[in-house]
Short mmCIF file of C-alpha atoms and ligand atoms in Angstrom, two decimals:
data_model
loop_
_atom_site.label_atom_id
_atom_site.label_comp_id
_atom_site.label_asym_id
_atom_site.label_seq_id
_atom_site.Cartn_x
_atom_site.Cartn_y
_atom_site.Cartn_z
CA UNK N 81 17.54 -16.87 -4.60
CA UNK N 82 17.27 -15.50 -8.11
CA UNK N 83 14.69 -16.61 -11.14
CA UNK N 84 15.46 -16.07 -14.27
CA UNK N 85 11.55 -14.96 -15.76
CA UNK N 86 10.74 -15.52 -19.55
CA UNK N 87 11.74 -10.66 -19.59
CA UNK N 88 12.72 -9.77 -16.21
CA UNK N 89 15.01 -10.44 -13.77
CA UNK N 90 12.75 -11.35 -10.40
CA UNK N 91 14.90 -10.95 -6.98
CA UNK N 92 13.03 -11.81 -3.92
CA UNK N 93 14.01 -9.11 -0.90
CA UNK N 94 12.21 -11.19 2.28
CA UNK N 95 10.85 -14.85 2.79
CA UNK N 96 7.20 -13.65 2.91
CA UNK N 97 6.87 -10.92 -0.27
CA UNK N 98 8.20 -8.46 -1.99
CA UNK N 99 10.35 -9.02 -5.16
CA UNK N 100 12.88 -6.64 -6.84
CA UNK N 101 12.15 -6.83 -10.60
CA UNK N 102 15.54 -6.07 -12.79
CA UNK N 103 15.99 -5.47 -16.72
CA UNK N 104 12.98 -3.42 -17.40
CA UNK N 105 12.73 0.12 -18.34
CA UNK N 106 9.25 1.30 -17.41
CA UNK N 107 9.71 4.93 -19.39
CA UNK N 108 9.13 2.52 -22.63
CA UNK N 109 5.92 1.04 -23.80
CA UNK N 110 5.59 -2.24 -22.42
CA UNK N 111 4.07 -5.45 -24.11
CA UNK N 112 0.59 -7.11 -23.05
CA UNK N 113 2.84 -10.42 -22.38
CA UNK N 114 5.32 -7.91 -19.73
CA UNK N 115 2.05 -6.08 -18.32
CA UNK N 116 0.63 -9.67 -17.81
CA UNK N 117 4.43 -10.90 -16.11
CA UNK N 118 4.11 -7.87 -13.99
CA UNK N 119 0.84 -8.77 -12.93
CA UNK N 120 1.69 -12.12 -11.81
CA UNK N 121 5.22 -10.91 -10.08
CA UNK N 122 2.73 -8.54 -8.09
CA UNK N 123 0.76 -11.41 -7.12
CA UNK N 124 2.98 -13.70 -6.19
CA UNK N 125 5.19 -11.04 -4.02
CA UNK N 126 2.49 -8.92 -3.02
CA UNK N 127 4.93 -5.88 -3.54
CA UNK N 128 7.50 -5.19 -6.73
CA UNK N 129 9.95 -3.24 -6.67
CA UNK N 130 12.40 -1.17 -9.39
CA UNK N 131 15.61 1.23 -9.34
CA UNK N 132 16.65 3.68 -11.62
CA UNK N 133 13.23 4.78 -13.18
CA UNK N 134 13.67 8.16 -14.90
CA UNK N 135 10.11 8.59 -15.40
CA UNK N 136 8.15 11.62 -16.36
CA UNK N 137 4.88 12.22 -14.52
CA UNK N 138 3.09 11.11 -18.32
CA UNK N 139 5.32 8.00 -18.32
CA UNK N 140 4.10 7.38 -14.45
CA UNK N 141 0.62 7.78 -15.58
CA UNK N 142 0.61 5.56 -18.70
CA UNK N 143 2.54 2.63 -16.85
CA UNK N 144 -0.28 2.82 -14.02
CA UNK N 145 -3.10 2.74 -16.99
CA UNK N 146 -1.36 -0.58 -18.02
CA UNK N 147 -3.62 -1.82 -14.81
CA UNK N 148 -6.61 -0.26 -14.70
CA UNK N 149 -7.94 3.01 -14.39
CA UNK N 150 -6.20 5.89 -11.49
CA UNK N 151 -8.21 6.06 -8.16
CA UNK N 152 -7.65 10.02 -7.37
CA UNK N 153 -7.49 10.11 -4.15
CA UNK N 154 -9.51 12.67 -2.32
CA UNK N 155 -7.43 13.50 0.33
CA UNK N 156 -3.92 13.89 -0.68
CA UNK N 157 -2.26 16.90 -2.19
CA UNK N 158 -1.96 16.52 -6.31
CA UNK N 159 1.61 16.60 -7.83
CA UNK N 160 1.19 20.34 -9.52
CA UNK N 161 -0.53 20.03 -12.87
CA UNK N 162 -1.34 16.33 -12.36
CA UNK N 163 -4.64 15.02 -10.41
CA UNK N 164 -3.84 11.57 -11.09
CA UNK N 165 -0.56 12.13 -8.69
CA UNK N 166 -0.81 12.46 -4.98
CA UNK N 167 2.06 13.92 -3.36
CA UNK N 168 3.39 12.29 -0.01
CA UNK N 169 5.77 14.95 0.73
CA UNK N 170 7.55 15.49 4.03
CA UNK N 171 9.43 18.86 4.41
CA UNK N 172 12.48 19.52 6.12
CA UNK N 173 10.69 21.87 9.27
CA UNK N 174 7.76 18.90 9.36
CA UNK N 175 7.50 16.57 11.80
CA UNK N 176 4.52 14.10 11.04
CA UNK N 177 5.12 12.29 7.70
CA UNK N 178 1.91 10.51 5.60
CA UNK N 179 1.53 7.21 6.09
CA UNK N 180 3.58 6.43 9.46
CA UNK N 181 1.59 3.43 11.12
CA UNK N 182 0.74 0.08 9.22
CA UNK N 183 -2.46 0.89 6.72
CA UNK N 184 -3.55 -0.35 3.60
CA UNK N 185 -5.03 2.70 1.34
CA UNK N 186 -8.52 2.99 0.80
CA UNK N 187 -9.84 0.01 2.85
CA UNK N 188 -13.13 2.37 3.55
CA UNK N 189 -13.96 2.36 -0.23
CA UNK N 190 -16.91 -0.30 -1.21
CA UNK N 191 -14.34 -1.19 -3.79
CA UNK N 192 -10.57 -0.74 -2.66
CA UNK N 193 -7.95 0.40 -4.46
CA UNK N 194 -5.85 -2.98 -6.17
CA UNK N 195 -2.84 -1.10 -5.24
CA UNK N 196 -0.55 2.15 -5.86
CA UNK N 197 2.78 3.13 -7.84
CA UNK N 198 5.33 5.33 -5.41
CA UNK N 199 7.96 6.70 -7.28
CA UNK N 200 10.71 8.57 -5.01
CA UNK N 201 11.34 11.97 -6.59
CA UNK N 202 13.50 13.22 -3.67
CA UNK N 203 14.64 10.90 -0.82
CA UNK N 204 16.52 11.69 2.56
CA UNK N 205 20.25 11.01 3.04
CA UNK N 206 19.21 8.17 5.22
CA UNK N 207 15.86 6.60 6.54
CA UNK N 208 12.63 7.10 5.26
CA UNK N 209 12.31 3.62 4.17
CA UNK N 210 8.73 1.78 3.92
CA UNK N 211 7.93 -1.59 5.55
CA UNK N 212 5.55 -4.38 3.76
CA UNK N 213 3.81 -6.72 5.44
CA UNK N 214 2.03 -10.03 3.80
CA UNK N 215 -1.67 -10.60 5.19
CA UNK N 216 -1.28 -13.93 3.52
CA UNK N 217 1.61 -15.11 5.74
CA UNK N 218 -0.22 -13.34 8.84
CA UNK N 219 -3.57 -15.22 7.95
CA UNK N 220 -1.45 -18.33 7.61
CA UNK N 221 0.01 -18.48 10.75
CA UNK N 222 -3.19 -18.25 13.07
CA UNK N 223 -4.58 -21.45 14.36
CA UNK N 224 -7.13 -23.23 12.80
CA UNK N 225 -10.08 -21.83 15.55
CA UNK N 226 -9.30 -18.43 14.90
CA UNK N 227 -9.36 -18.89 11.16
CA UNK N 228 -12.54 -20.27 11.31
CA UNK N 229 -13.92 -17.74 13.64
CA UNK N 230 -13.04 -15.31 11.52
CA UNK N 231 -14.34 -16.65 8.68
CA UNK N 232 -17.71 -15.83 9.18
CA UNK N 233 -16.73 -11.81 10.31
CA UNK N 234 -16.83 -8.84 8.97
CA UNK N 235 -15.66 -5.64 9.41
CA UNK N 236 -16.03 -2.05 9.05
CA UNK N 237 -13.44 0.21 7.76
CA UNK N 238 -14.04 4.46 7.54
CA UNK N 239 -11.87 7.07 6.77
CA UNK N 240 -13.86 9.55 9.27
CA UNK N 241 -11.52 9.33 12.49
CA UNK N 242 -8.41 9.72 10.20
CA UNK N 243 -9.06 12.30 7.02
CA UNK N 244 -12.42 14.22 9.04
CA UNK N 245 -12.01 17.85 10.12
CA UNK N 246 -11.61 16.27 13.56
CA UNK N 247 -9.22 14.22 13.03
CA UNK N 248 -5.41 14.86 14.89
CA UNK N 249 -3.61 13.34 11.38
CA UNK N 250 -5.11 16.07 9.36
CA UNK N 251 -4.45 18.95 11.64
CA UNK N 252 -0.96 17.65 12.26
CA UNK N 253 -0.29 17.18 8.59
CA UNK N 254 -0.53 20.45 8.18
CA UNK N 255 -2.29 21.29 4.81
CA UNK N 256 -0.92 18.15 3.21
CA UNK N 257 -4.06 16.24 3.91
CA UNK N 258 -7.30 18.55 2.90
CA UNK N 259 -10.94 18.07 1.59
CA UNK N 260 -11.71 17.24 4.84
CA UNK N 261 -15.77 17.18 4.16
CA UNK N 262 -15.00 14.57 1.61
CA UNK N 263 -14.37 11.99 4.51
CA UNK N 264 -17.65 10.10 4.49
CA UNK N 265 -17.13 6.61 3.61
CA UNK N 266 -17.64 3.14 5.52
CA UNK N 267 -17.44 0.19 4.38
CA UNK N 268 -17.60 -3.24 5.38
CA UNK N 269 -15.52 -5.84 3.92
CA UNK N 270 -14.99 -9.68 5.03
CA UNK N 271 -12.45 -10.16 7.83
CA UNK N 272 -10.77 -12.81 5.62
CA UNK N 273 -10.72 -12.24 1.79
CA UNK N 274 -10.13 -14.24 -1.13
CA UNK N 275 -7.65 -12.40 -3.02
CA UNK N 276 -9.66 -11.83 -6.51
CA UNK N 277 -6.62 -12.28 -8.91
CA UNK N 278 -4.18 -15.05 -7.02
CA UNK N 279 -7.23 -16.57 -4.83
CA UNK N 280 -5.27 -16.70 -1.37
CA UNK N 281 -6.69 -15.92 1.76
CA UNK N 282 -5.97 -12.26 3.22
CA UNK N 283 -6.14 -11.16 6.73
CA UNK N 284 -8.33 -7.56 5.86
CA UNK N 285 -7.99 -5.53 8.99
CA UNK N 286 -6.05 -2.56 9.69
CA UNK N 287 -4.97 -0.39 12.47
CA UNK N 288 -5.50 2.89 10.17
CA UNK N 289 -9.14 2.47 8.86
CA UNK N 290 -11.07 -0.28 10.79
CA UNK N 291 -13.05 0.74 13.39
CA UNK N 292 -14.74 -2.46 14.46
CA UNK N 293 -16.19 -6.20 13.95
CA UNK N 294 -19.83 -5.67 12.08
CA UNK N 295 -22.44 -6.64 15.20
CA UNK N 296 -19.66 -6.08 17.89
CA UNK N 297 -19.08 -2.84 19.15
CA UNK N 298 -15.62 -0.90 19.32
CA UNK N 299 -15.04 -1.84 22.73
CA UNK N 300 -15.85 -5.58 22.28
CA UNK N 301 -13.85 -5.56 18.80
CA UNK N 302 -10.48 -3.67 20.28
CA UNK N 303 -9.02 -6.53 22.30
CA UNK N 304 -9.38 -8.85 19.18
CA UNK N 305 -8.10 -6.15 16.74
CA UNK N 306 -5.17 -5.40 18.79
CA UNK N 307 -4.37 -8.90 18.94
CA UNK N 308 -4.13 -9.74 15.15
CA UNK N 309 -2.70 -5.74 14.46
CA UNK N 310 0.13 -7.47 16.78
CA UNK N 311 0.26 -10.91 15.52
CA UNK N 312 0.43 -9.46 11.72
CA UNK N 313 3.03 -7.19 12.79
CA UNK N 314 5.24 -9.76 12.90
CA UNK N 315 9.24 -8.98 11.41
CA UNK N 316 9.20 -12.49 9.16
CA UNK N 317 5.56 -10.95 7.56
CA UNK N 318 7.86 -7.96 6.39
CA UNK N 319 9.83 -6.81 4.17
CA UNK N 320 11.39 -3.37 4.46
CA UNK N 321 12.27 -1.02 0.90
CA UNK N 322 15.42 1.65 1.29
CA UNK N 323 14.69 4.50 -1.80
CA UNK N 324 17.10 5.81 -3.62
CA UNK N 325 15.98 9.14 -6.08
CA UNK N 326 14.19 6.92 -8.90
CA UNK N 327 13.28 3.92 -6.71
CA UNK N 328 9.27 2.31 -7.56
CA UNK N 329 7.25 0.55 -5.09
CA UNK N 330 4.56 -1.28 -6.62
CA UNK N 331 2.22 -2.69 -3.94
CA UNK N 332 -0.91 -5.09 -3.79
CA UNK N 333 -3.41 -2.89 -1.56
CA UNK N 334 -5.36 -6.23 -0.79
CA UNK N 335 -3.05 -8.40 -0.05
CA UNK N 336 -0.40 -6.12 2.32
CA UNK N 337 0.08 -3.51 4.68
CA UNK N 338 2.54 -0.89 4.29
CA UNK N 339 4.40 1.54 6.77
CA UNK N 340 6.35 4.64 6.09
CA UNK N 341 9.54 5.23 8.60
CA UNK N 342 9.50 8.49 10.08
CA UNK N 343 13.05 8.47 10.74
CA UNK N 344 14.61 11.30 8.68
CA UNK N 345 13.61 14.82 10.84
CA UNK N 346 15.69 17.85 8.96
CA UNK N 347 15.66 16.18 5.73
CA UNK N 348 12.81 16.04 2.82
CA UNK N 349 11.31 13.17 1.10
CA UNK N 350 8.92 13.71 -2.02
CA UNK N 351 7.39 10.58 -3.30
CA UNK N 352 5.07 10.53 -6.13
CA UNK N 353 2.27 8.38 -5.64
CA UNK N 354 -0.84 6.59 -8.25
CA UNK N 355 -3.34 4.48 -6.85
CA UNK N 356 -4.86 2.27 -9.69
CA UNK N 357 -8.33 0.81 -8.95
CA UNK N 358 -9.02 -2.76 -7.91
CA UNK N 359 -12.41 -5.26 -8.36
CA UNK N 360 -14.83 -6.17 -6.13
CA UNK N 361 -14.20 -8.11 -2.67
CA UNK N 362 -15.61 -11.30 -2.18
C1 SIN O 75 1.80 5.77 1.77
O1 SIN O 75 1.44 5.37 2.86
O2 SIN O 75 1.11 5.65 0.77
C2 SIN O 75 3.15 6.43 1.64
C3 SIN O 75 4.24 5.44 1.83
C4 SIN O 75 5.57 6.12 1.85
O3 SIN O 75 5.67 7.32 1.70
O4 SIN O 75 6.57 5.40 2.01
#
């Protein structure tokens, strides 16, 4: 299936998201009109994706811009020089990698991220792909009870147990993750969003940063959460991105989850990574 767009080329890569986006050269200054295509594409896929990007880190940073203003994140390593880029880096002798179980990025933010731009600087001879999953499709497919149920729940999210001094992640990452004392915020977010740009409904839990149902306590919410982590989990949710040196994953942090294979031990992957800030949750 291929659709000819008004500027790009759109490919879909999976039946629930993700879309390949051909013919567009995102070192140049781009129109309002091919910002506002992209927009929709990301959307309607929930992730984009382009090849052959020979991008500077300025040319990273003013496409990002195009959509909003950079989230820095707090934890993450900055590409030397540049704040606004967080390294996810995985070195040869390391054997944890960032971002290897299914999260979405700053769920524990009052206002999450809308989503973030990975370029691959340096990429394994083989593996290290990242999996997408669609919490449309995942919200979709539970019955009509549990939908309703969950309607009227919240949840918490934090990034305590994973970015905190205590945490395993951090101590494991081994000086890749830092700022540790900066891990304070919870937040709670509905349990079911309206996506604020394409108005579908979003499954918003996560195995990463939510700790439990608002008025339940962790015990009472794990059986629950481990059910829909499962159910959403599902291989026709996902779609699954091999990078090549140049390769840009551009993700909606709302409306997906993401999961970075660890599969590539003796090898190093650099990625380059922007987070651009969303809206408000409703
Ligand atoms: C991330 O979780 O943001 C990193 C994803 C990846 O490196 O593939």
């Amino acid at each position: 299936e291929r659709m000819r767009n008004r500027r790009f080329d759109v490919a879909p890569t999976a039946g629930a998201l993700g879309a390949e986006i051909n013919g567009v050269d995102l070192s140049e200054p781009l129109s309002d009109p091919q910002i506002a295509e992209l927009r929709g594409a990301l959307n309607e896929y929930g992730v984009i994706f382009f090849r052959d990007q020979k991008l500077t880190p300025e040319q990273h940073i003013a496409f990002a811009e195009r959509f909003g203003p950079i989230d820095i994140n707090r934890f993450f390593q900055a590409a030397p020089g540049y704040p606004q880029i967080a390294e996810v880096r995985k070195e040869p002798e390391q054997k944890v990698n960032i971002g290897g179980g299914w999260h979405t990025d700053h769920s524990y933010d009052q206002v999450p991220a809308l989503g973030s731009i990975l370029l691959a600087r340096e990429t394994p001879p083989r593996g290290g792909d990242t999996m997408f999953a669609c919490m449309n499709r995942a919200y979709e497919a539970l019955s009509d009870g549990l939908k309703k149920t969950l309607g009227s729940m919240r949840a918490v999210h934090s990034s305590r147990h994973v970015f905190g001094a205590a945490s395993a992640y951090v101590k494991d990452a081994g000086g890749r993750l830092g700022n540790t004392e900066s891990a304070v915020q919870d937040a709670v977010h509905p349990v079911v969003l309206r996506h604020p740009e394409s108005g579908k409904k979003i499954l918003y839990v996560n195995p990463a940063f939510t700790t439990h149902f608002e008025g339940w306590t962790a015990q009472e919410s794990a059986p629950l959460l481990a059910f829909l982590y499962q159910h959403a989990a599902r291989p026709e949710f996902q779609t699954r991105f091999q990078w090549r040196e140049g390769s840009i994953a551009f993700w909606d942090n709302r409306a997906t989850w993401h999961y970075a294979v660890n599969d590539y031990h003796g090898a190093r992957r650099l990625m380059h990574r922007i987070t651009v800030q969303g809206g408000p949750l409703q």
